[in-house]
mmCIF file with all atom_site columns, C-alpha atoms in Angstrom:
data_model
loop_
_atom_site.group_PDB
_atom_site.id
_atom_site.type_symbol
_atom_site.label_atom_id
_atom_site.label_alt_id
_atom_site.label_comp_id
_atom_site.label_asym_id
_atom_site.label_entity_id
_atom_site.label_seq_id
_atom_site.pdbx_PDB_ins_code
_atom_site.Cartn_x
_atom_site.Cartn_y
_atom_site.Cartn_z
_atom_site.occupancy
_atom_site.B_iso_or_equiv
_atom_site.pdbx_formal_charge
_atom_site.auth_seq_id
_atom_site.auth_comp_id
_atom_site.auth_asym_id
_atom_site.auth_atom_id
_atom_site.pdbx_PDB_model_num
ATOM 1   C CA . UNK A 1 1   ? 0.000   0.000  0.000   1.00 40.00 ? 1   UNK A CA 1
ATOM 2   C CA . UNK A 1 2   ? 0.877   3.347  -1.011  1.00 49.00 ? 2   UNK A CA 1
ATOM 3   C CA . UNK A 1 3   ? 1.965   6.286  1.408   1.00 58.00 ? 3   UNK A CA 1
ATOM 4   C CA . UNK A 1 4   ? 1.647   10.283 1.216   1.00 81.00 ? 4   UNK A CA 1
ATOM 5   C CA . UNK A 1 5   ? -0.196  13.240 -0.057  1.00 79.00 ? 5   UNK A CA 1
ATOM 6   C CA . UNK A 1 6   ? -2.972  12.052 -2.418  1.00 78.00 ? 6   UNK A CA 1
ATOM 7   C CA . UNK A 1 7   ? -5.911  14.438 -3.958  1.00 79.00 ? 7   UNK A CA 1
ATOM 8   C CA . UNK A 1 8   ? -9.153  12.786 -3.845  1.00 74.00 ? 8   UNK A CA 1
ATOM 9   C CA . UNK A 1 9   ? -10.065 12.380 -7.127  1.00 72.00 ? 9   UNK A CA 1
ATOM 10  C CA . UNK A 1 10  ? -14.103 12.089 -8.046  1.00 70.00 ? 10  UNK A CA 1
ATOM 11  C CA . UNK A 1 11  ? -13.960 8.919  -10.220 1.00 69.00 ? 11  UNK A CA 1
ATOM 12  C CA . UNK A 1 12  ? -11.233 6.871  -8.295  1.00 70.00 ? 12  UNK A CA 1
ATOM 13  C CA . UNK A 1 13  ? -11.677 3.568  -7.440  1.00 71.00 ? 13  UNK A CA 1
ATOM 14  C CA . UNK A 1 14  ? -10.994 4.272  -3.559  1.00 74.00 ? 14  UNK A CA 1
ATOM 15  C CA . UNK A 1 15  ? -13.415 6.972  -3.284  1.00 73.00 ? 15  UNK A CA 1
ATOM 16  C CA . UNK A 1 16  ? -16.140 5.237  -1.530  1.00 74.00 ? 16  UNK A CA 1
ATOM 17  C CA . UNK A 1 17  ? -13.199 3.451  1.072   1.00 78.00 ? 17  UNK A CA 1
ATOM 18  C CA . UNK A 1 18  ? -11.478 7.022  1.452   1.00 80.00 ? 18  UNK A CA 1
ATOM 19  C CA . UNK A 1 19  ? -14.481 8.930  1.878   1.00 79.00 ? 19  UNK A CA 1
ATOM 20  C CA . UNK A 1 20  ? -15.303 6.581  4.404   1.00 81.00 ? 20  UNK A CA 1
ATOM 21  C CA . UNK A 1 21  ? -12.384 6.400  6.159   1.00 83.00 ? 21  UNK A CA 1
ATOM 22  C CA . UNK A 1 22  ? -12.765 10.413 6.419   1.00 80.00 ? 22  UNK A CA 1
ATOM 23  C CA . UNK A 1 23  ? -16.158 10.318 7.661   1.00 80.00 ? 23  UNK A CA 1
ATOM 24  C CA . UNK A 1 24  ? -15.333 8.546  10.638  1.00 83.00 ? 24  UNK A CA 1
ATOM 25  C CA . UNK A 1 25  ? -12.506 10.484 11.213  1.00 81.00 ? 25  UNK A CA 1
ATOM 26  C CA . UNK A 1 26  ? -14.485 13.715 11.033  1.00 77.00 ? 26  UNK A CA 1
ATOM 27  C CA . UNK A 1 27  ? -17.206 11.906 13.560  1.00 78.00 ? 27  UNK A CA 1
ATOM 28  C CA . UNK A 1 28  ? -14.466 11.242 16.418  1.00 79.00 ? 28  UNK A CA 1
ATOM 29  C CA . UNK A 1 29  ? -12.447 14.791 15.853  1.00 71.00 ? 29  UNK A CA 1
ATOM 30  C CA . UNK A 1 30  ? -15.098 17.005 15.378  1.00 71.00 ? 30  UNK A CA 1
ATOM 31  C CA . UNK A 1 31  ? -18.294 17.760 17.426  1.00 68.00 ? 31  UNK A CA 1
ATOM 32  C CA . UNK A 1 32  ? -21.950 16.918 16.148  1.00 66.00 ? 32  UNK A CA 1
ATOM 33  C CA . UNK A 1 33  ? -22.735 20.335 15.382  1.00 64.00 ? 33  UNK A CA 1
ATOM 34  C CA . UNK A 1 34  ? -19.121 20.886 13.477  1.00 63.00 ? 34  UNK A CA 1
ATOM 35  C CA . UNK A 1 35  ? -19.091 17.701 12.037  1.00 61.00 ? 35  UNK A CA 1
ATOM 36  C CA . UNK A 1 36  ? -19.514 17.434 7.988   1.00 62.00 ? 36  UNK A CA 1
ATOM 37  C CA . UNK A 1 37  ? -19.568 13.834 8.689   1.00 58.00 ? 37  UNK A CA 1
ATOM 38  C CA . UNK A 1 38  ? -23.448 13.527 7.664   1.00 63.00 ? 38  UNK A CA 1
ATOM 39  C CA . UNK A 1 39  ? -22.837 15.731 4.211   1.00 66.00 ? 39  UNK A CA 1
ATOM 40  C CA . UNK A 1 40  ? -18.926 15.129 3.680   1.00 65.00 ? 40  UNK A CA 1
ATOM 41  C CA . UNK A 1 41  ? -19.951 13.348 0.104   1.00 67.00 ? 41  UNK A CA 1
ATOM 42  C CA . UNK A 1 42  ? -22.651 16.289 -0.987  1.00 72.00 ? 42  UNK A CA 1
ATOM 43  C CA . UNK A 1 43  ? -19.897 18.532 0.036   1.00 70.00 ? 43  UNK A CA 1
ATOM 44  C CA . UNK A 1 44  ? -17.463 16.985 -2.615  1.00 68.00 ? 44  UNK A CA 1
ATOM 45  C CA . UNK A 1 45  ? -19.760 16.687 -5.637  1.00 71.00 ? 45  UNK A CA 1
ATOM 46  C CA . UNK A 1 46  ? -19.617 20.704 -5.599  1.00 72.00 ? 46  UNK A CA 1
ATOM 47  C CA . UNK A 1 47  ? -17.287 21.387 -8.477  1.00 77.00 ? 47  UNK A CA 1
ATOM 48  C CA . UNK A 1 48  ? -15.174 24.079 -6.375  1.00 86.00 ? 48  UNK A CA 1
ATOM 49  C CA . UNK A 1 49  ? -14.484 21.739 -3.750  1.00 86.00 ? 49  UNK A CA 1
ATOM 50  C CA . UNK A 1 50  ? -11.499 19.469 -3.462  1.00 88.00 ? 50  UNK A CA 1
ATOM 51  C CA . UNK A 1 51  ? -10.346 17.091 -0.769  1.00 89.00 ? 51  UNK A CA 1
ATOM 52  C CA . UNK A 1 52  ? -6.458  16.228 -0.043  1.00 91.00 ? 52  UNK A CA 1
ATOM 53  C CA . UNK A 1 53  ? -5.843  13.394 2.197   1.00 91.00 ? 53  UNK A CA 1
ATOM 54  C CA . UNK A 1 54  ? -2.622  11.748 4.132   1.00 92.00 ? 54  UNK A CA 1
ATOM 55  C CA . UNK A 1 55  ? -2.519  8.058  3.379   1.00 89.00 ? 55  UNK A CA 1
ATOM 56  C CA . UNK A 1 56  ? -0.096  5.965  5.953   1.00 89.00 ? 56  UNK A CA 1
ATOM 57  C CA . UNK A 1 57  ? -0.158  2.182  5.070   1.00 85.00 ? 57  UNK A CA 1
ATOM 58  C CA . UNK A 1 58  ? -3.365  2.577  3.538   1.00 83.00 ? 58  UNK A CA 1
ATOM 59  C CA . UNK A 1 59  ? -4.718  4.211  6.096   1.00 86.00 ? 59  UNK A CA 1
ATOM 60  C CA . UNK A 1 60  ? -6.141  7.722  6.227   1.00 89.00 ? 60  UNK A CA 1
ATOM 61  C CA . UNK A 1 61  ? -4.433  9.872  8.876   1.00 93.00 ? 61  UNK A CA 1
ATOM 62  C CA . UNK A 1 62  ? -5.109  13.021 7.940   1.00 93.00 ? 62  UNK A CA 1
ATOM 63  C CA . UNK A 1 63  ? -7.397  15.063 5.466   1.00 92.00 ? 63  UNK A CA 1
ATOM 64  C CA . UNK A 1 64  ? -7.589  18.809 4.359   1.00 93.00 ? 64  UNK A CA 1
ATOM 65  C CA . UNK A 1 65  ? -11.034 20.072 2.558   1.00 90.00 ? 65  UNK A CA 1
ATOM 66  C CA . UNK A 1 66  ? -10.974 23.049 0.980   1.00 92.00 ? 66  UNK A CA 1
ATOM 67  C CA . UNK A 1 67  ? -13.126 25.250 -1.923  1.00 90.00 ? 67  UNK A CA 1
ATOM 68  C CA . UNK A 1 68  ? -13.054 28.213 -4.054  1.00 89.00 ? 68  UNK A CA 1
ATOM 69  C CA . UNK A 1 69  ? -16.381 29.883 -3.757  1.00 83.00 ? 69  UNK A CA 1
ATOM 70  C CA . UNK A 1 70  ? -15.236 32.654 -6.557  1.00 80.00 ? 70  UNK A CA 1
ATOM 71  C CA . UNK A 1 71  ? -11.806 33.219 -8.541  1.00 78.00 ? 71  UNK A CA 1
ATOM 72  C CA . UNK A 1 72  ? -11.429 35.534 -5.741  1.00 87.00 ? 72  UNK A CA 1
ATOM 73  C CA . UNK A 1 73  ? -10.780 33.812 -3.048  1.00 91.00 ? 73  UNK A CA 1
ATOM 74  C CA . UNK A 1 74  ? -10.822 30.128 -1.420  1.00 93.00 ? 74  UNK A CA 1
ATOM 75  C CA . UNK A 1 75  ? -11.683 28.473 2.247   1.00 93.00 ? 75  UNK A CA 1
ATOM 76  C CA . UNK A 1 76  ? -9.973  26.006 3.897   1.00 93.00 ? 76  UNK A CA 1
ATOM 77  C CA . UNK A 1 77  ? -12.951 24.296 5.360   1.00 89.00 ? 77  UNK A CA 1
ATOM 78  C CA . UNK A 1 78  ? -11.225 21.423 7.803   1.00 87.00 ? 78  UNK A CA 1
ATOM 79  C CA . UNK A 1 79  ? -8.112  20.366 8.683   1.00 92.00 ? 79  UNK A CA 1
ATOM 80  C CA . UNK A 1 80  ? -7.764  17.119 10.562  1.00 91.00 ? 80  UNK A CA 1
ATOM 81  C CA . UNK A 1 81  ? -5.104  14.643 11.584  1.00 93.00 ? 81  UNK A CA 1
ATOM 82  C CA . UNK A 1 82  ? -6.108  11.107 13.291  1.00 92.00 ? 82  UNK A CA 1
ATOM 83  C CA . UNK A 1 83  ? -4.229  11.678 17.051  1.00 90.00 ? 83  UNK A CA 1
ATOM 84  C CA . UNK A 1 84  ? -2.252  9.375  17.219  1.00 91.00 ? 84  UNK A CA 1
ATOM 85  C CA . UNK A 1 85  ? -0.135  10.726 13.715  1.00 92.00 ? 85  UNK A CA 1
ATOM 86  C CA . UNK A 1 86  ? 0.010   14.636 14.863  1.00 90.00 ? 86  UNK A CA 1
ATOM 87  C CA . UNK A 1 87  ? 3.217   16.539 15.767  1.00 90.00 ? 87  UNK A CA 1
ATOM 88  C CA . UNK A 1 88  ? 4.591   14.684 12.551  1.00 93.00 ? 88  UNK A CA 1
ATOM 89  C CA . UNK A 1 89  ? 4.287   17.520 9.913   1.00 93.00 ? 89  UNK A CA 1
ATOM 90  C CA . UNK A 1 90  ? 0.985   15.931 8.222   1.00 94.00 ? 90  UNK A CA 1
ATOM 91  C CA . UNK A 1 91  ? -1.239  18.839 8.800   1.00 93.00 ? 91  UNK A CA 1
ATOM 92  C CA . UNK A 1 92  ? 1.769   20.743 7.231   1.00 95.00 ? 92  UNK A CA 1
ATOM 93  C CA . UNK A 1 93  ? 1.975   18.867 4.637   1.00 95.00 ? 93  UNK A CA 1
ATOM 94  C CA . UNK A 1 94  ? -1.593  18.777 3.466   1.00 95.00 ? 94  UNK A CA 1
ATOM 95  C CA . UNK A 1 95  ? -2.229  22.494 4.272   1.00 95.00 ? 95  UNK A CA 1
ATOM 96  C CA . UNK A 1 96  ? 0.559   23.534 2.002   1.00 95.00 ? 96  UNK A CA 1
ATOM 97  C CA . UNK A 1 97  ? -0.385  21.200 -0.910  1.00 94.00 ? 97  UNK A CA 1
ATOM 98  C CA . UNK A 1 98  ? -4.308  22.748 -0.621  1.00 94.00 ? 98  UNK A CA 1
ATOM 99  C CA . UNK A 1 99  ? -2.605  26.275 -0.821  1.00 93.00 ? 99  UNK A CA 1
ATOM 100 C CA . UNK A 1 100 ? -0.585  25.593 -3.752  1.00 93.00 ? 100 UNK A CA 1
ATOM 101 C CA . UNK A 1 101 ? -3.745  24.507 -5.267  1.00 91.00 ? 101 UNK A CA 1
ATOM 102 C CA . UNK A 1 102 ? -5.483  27.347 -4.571  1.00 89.00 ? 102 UNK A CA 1
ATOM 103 C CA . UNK A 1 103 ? -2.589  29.202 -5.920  1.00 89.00 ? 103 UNK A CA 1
ATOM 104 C CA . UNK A 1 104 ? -2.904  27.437 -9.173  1.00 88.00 ? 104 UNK A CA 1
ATOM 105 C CA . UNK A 1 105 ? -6.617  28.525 -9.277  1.00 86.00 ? 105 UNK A CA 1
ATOM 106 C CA . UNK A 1 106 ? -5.129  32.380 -8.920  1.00 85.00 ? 106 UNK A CA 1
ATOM 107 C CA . UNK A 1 107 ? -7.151  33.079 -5.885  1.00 89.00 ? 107 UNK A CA 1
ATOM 108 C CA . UNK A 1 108 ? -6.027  36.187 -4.141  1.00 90.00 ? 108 UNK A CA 1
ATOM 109 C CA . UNK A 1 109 ? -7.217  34.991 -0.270  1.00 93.00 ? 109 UNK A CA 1
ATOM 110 C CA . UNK A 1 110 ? -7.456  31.781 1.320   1.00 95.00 ? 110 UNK A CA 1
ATOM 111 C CA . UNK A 1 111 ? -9.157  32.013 4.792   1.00 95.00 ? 111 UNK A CA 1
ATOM 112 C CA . UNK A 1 112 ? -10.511 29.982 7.143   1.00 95.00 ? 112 UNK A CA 1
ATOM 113 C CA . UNK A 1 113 ? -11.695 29.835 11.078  1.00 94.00 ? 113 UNK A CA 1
ATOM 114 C CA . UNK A 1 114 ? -9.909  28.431 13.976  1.00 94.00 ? 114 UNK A CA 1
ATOM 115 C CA . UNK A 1 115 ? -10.609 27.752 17.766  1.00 92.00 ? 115 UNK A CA 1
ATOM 116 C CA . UNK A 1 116 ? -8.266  29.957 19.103  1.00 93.00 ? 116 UNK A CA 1
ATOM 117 C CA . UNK A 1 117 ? -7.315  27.642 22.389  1.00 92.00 ? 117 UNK A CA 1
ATOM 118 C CA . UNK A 1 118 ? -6.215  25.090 19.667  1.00 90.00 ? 118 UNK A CA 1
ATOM 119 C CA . UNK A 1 119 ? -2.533  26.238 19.915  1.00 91.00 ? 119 UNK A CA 1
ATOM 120 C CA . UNK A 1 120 ? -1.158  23.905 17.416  1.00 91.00 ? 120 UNK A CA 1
ATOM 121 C CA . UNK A 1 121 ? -3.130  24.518 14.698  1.00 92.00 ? 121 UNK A CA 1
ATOM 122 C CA . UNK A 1 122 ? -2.969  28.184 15.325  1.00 94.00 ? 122 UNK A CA 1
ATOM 123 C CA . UNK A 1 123 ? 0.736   28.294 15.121  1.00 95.00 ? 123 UNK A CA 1
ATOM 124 C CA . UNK A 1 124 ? 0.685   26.254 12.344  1.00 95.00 ? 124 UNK A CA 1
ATOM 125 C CA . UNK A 1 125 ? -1.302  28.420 10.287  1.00 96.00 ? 125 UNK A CA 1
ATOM 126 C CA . UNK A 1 126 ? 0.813   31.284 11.822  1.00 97.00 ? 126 UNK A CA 1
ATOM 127 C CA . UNK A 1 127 ? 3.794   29.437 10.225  1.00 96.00 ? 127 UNK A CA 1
ATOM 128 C CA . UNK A 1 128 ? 2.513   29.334 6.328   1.00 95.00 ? 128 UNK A CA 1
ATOM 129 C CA . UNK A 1 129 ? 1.605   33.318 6.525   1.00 96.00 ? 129 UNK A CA 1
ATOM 130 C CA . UNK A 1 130 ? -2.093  32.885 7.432   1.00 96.00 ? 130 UNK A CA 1
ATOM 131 C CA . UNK A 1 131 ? -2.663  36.361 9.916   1.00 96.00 ? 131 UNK A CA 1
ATOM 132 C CA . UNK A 1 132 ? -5.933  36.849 12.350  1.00 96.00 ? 132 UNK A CA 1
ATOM 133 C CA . UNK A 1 133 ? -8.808  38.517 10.583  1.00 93.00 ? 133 UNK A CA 1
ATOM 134 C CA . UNK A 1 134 ? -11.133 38.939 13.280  1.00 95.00 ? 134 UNK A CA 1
ATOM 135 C CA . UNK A 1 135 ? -12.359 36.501 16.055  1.00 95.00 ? 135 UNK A CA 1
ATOM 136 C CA . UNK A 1 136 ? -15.943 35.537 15.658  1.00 93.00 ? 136 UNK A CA 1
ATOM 137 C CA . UNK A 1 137 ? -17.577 35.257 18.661  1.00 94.00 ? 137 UNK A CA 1
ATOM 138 C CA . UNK A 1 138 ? -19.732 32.026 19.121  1.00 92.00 ? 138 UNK A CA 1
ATOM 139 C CA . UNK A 1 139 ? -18.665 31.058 15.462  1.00 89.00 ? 139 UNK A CA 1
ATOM 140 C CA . UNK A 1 140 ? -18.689 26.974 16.839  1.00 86.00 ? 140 UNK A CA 1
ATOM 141 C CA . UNK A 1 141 ? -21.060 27.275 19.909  1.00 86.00 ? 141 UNK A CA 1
ATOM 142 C CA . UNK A 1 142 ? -22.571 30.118 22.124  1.00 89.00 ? 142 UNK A CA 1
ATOM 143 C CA . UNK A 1 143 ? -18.977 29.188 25.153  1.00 89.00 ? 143 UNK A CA 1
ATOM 144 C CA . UNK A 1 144 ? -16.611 28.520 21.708  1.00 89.00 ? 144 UNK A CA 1
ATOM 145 C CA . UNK A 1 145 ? -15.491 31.702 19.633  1.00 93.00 ? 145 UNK A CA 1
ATOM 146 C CA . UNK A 1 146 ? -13.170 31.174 16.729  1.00 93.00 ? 146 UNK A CA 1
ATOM 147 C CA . UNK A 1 147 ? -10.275 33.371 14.973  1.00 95.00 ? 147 UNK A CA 1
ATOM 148 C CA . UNK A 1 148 ? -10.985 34.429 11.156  1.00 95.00 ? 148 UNK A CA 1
ATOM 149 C CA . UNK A 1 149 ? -7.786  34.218 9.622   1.00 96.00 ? 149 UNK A CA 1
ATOM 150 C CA . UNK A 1 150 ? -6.525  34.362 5.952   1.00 96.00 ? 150 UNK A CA 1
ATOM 151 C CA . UNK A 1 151 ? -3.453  34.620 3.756   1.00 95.00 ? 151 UNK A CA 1
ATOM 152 C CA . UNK A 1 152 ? -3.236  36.918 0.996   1.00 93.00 ? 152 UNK A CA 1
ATOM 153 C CA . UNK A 1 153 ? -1.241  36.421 -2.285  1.00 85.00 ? 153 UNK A CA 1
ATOM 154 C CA . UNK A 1 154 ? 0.053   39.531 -4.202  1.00 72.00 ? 154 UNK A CA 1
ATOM 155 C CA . UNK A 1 155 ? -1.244  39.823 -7.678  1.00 56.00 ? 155 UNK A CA 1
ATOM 156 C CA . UNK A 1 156 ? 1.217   38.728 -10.184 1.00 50.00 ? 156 UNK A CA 1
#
């Protein structure tokens, strides 16, 4: 079985296992009400949407969904990494392999929202440019507020 970065293509014969395989990922990381778990395959028949995932052995370990609502700009919608396979550069890896494909689309903003008392992932993003919008207060739940942040490429 193959290992690394691998863009989820809508016709592959591993959709239905990777999908899947994501799914219950996003159930045991996420909350119900933050969880795409229920819609994650709706989600990905939208033609600005794409899906990069982390494959280990065959297994998913990590996944990175993103979309490009106009040419304008792009969202990085979640960002997830099994636990037991973080702290190994994954997230890194997939979150600068979904920028570099928005790149390619020649969006001028990618942005997303983050819980700011998730430290890693904050100073991750911090790390590939992304700067605080705004924090949006109750964004997850009434007690769970969440940073706006977003990277911006210069027009070339």
């Amino acid at each position: 079985m193959g290992s690394g970065v691998v863009e989820l293509q809508r016709n592959s014969t591993n959709w239905a296992k990777a999908v899947g395989e994501i799914v219950k990922m996003e159930r045991k990381i996420f909350p119900k009400h933050e969880s795409l778990a229920s819609s994650f395959a709706e989600e990905l028949k939208k033609k600005n949407s794409g899906l990069i995932y982390v494959e280990l052995d065959g297994e998913v370990v990590g996944y990175v969904m993103y979309s490009w609502p106009s040419s304008l700009f792009a969202s990085i919608a979640k960002l997830a990494v099994k636990e037991n396979y973080r702290r190994q550069g994954h997230g890194e890896a997939l979150l600068k392999v979904a920028i570099q494909k928005c790149r390619s689309r020649k969006v001028h903003r990618i942005s997303l929202h983050v819980d700011p008392l998730r430290t890693p992932a904050m100073s991750l993003y911090k790390k590939l440019g992304f700067q605080v919008d705004a924090l949006i207060v109750g964004y997850y739940s009434p007690d769970r507020d969440a940073n706006r942040m977003y990277l911006e490429f210069d027009s070339e």
